[in-house]
mmCIF file of C-alpha atoms in Angstrom:
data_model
loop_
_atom_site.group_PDB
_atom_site.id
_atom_site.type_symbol
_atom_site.label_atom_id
_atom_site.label_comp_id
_atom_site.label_asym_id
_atom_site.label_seq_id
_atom_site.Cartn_x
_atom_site.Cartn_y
_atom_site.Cartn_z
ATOM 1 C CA UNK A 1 0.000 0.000 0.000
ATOM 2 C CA UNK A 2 1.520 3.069 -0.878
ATOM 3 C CA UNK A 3 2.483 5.561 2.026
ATOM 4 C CA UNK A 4 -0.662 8.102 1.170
ATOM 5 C CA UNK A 5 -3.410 5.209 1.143
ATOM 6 C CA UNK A 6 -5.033 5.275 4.077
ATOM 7 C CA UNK A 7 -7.586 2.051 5.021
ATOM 8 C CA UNK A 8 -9.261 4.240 8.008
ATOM 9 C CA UNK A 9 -11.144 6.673 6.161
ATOM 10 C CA UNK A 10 -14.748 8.353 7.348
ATOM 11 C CA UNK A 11 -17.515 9.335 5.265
ATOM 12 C CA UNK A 12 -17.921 5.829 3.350
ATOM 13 C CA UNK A 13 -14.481 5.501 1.779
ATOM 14 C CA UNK A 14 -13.148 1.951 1.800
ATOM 15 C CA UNK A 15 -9.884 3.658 1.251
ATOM 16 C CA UNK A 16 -8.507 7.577 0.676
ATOM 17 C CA UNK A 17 -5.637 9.542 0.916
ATOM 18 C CA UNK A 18 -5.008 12.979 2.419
ATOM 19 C CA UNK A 19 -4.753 14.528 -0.858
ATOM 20 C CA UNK A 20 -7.231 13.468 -3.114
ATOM 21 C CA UNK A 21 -9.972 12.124 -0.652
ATOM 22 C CA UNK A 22 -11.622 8.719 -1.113
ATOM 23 C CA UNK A 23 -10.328 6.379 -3.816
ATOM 24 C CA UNK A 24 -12.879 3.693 -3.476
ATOM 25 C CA UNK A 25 -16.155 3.184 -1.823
ATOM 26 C CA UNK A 26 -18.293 0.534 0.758
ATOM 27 C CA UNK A 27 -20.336 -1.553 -0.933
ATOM 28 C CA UNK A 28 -23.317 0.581 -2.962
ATOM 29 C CA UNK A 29 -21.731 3.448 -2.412
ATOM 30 C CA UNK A 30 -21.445 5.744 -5.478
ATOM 31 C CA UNK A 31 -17.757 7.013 -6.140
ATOM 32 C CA UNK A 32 -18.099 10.962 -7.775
ATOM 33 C CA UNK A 33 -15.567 13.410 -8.259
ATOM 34 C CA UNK A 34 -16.433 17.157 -6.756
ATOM 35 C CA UNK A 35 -13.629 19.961 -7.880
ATOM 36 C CA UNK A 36 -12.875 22.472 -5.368
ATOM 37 C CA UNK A 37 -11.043 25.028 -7.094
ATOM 38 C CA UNK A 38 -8.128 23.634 -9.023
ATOM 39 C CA UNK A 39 -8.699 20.398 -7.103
ATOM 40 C CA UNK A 40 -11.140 17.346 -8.083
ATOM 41 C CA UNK A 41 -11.963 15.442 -4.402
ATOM 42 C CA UNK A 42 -12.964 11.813 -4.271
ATOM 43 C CA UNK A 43 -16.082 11.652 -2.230
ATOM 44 C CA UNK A 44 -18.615 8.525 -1.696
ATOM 45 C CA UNK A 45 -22.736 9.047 -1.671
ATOM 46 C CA UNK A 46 -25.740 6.789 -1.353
ATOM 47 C CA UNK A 47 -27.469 8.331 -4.588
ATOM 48 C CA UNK A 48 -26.086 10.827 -7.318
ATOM 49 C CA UNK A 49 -25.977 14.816 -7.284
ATOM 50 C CA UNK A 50 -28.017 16.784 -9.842
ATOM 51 C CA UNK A 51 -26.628 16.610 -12.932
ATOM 52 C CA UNK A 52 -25.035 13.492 -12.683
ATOM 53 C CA UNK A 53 -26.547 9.685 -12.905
ATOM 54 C CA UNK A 54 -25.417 6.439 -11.540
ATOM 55 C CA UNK A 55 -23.816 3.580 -13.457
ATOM 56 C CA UNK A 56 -22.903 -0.090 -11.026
ATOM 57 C CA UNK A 57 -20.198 -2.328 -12.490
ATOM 58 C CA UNK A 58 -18.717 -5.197 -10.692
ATOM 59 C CA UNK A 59 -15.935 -3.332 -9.095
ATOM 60 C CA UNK A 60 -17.072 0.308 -8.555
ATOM 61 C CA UNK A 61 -20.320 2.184 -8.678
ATOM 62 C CA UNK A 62 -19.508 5.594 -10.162
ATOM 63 C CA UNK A 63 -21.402 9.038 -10.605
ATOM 64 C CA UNK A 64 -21.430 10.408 -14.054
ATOM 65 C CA UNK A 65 -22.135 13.625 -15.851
ATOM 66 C CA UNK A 66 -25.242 14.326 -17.159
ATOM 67 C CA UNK A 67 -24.958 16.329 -20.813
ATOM 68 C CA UNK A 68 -24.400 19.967 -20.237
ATOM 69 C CA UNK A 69 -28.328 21.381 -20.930
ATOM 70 C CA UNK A 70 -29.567 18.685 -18.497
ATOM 71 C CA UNK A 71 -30.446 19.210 -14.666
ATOM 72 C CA UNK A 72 -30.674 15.457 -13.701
ATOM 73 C CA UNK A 73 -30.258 12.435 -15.724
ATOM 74 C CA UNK A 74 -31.158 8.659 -15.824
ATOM 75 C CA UNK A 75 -28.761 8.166 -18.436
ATOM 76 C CA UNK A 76 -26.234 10.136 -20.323
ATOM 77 C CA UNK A 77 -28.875 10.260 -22.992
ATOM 78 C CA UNK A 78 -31.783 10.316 -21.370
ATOM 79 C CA UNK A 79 -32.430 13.878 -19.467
ATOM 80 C CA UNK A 80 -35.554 13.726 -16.857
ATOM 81 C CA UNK A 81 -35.048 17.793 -15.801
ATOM 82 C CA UNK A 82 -33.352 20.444 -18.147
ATOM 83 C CA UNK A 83 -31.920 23.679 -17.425
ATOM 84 C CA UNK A 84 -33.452 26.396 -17.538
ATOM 85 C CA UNK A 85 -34.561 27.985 -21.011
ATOM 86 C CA UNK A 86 -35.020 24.221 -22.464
ATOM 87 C CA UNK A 87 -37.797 22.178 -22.661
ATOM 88 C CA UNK A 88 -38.109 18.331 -21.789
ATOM 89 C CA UNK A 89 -39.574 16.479 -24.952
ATOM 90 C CA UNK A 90 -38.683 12.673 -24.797
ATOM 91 C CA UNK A 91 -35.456 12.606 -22.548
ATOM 92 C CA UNK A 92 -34.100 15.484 -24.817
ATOM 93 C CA UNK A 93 -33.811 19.175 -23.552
ATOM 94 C CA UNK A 94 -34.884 21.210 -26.524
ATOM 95 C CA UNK A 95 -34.706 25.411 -27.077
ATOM 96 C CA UNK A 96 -38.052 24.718 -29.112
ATOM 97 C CA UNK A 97 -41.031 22.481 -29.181
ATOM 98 C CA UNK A 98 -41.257 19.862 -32.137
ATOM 99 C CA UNK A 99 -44.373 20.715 -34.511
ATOM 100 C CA UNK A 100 -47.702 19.683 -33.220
ATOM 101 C CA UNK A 101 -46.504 20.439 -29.489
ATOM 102 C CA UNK A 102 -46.205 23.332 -27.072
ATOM 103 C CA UNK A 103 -44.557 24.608 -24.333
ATOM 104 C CA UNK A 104 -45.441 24.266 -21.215
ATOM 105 C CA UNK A 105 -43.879 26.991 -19.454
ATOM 106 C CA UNK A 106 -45.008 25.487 -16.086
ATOM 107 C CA UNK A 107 -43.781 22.356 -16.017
ATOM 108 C CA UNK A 108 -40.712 23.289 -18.701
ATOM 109 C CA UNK A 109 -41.836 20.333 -21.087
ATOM 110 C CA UNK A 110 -43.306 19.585 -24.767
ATOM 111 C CA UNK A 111 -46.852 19.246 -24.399
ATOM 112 C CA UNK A 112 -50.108 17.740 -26.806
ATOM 113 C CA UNK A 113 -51.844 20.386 -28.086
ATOM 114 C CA UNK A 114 -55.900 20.766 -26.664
ATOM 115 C CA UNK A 115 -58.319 22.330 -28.157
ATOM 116 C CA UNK A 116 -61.972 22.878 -26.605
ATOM 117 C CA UNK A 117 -64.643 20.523 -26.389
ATOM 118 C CA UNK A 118 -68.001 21.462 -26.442
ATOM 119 C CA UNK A 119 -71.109 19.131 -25.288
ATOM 120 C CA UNK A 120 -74.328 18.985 -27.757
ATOM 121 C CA UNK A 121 -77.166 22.023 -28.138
ATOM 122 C CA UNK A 122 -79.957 21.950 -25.379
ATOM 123 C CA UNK A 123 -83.181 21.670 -26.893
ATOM 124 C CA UNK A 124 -84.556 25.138 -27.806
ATOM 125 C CA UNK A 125 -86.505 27.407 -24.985
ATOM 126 C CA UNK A 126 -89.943 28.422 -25.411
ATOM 127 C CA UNK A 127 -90.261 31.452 -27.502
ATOM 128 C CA UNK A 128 -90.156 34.214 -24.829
ATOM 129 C CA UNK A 129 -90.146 38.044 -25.177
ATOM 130 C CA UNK A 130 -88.698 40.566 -21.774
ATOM 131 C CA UNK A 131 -88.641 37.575 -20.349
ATOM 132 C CA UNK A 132 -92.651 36.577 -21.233
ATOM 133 C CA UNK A 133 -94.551 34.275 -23.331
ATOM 134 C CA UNK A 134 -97.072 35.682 -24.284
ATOM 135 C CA UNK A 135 -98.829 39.223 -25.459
ATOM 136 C CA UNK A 136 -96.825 38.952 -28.446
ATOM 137 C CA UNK A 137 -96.524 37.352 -31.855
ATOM 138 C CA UNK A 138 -92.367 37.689 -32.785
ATOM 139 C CA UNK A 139 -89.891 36.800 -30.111
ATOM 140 C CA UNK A 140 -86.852 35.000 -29.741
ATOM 141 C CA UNK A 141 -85.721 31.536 -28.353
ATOM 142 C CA UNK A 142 -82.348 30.429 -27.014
ATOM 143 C CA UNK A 143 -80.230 26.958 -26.959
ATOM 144 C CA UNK A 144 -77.186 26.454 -24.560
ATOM 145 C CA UNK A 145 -73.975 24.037 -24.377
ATOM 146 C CA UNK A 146 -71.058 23.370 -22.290
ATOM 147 C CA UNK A 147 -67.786 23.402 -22.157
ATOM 148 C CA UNK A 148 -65.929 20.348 -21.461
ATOM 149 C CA UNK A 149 -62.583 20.869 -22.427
ATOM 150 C CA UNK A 150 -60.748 23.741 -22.257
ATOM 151 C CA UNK A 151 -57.951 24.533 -24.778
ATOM 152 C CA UNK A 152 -54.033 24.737 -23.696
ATOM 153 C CA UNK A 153 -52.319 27.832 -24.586
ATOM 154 C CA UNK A 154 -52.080 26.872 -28.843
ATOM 155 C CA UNK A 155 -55.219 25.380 -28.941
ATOM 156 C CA UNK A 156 -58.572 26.251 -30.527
ATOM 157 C CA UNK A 157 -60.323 28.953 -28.604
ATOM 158 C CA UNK A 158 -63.763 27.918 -27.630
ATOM 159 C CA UNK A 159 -66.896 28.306 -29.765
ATOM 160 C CA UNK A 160 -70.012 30.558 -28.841
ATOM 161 C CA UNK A 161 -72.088 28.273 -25.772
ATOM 162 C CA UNK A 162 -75.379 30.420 -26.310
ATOM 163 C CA UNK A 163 -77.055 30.863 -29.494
ATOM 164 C CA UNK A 164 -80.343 32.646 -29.959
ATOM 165 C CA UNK A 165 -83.255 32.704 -32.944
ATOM 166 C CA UNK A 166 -86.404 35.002 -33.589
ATOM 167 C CA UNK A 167 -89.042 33.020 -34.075
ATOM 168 C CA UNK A 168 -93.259 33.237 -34.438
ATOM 169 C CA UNK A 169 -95.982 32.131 -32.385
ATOM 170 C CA UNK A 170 -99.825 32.624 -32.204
ATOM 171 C CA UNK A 171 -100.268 35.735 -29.723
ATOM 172 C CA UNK A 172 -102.264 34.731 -26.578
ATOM 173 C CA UNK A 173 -103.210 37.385 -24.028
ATOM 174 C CA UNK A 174 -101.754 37.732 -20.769
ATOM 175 C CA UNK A 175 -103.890 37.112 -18.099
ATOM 176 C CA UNK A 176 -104.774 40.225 -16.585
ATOM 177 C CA UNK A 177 -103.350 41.336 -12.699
ATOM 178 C CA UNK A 178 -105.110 39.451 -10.419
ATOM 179 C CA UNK A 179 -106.504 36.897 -12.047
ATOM 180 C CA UNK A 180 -104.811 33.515 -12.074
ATOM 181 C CA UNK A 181 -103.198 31.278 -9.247
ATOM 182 C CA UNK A 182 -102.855 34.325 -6.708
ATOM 183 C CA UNK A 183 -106.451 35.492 -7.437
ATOM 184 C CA UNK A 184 -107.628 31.479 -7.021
ATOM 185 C CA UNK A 185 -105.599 31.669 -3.603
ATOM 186 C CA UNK A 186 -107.107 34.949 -2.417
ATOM 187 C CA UNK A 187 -110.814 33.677 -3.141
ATOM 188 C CA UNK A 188 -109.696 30.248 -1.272
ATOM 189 C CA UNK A 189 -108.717 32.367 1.946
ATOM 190 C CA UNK A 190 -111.697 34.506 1.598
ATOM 191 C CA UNK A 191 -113.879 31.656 1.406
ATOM 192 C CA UNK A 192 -112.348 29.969 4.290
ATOM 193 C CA UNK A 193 -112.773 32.874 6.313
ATOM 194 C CA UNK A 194 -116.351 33.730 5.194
ATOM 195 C CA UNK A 195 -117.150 29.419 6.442
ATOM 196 C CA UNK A 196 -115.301 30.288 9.653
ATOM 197 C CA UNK A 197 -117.369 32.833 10.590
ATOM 198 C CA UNK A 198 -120.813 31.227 9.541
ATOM 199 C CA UNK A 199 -119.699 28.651 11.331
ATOM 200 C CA UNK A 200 -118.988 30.328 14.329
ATOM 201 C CA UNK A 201 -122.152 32.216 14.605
ATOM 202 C CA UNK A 202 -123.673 28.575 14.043
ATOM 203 C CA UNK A 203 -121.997 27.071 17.150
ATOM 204 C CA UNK A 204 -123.016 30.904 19.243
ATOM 205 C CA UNK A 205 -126.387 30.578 18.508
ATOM 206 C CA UNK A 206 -126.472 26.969 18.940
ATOM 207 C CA UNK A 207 -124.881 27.330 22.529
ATOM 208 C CA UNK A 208 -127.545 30.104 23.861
ATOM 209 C CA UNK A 209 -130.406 27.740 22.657
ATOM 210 C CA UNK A 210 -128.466 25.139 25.400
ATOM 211 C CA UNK A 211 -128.501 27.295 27.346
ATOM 212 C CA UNK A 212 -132.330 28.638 27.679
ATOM 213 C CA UNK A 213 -133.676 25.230 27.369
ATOM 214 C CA UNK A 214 -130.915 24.375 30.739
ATOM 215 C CA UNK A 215 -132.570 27.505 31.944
ATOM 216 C CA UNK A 216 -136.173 26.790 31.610
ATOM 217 C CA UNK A 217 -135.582 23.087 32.945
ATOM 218 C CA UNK A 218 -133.991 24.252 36.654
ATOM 219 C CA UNK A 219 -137.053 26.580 36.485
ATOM 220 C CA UNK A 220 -139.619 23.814 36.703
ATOM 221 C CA UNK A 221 -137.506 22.036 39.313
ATOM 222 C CA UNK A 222 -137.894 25.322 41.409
ATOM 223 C CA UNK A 223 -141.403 26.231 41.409
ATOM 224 C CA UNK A 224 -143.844 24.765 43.869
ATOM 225 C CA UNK A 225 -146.772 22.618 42.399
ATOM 226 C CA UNK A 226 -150.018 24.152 42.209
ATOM 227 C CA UNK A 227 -152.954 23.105 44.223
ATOM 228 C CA UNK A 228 -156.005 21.410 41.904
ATOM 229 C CA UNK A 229 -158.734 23.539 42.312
ATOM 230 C CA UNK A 230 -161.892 22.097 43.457
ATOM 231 C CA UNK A 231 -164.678 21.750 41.435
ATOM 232 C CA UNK A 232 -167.428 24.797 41.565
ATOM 233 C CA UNK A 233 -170.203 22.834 39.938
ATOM 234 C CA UNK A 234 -170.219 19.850 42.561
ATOM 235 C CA UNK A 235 -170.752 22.063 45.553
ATOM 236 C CA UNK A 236 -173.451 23.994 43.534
ATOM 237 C CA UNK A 237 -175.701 21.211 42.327
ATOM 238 C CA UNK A 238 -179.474 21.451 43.145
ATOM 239 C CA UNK A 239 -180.887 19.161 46.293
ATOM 240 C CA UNK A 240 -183.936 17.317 45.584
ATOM 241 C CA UNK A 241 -186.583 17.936 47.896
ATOM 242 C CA UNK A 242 -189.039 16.249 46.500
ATOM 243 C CA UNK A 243 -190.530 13.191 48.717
#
């Protein structure tokens, strides 16, 4: 072992040396490089710095260099973040989108293009005028849809979701203010009322009759009976003197 080899190193080296840091790494370790001025540094991780990705071989696991436009790599050619001002497309870091796609300047990748989806018409409305339907022979009548998929940033804008039509219809007259349901409803009340108080007076005068006829009986019950009278043609009759 040469005199700068060390075999008690720290920091996951299997063995270093005071000048240039670790020289090999424990067991799944990754061996990378890290230049500190004029000086590269042997240092051991569990998992690869941005911009660099991992490659295992028998004897050493090492950390290489992603390419130079790439954040972080899975392979040398396969980019999974660029840098800023390029766009991920396919593991590639592009300046500009491929035709057909756009940029997302979110995400800082090569998107599909959407364009809006609308749902079908609604049926038409009833042919209305300020909001009425009748007391008039020309109005107009509306349909409505939805949107159910807006467009990205390229894509084509949305259509119109209302769409209105004049139309014709045989003029009816409006019923006239208060006739109608809140007329029927008024007349319903009043009628109710009107019962109630027939039916009231019903019950009153139904409750005094009670009452005389409970009057008249503990009347009766009061009074004394009267005497029978005796009877004046008896005591008057002629006696016969005649023998």
């Amino acid at each position: 072992v040469h005199p700068n080899v060390s075999q008690g190193c720290q920091g996951g080296c299997a063995t270093c040396s005071d000048y240039n840091g670790c020289l090999s790494c424990k067991p799944r370790l990754f061996f990378v490089l890290e230049r500190i001025g004029m000086k590269q540094i042997g240092v051991c991780l569990s998992s690869c710095p941005s911009g660099y990705y991992g490659t295992r071989y028998p004897d050493i696991n090492k950390c290489a260099k992603c390419k130079a436009d790439c954040d972080t790599c899975f392979t040398r050619n396969f980019c999974t973040k660029c840098k800023s001002g390029f766009y991920l497309y396919s593991g590639k870091c592009l300046d500009k989108c491929p035709d057909g796609l756009e940029a997302n300047n979110h995400t800082m990748e090569c998107t599909t293009i959407v364009h809006c989806e609308t749902s079908e018409w609604s049926p038409w409305s009833p042919c209305m005028k300020k909001g009425k339907t009748c007391g008039f022979k020309r109005g107009n009548e509306v349909r409505v849809r939805e949107i159910v998929q807006h467009p990205s940033a390229r894509g084509n804008p949305c259509p119109a979701t209302t769409e209105s039509r004049k139309c014709i219809v045989q003029k009816k007259r409006c019923q006239k203010e208060g006739k109608g349901k809140k007329n029927r409803e008024e007349k319903r009340k009043k009628s109710n009322k009107d019962e109630s108080k027939e039916t009231r007076q019903e019950n009153k005068g139904r409750a005094a009759r009670r009452q005389n006829r409970e009057q008249r009986e503990n009347n009766n019950k009061t009074q004394p009976k009267k005497r029978k009278a005796p009877n004046k043609e008896q005591d008057l009759a002629p006696v016969d003197t005649a023998h």
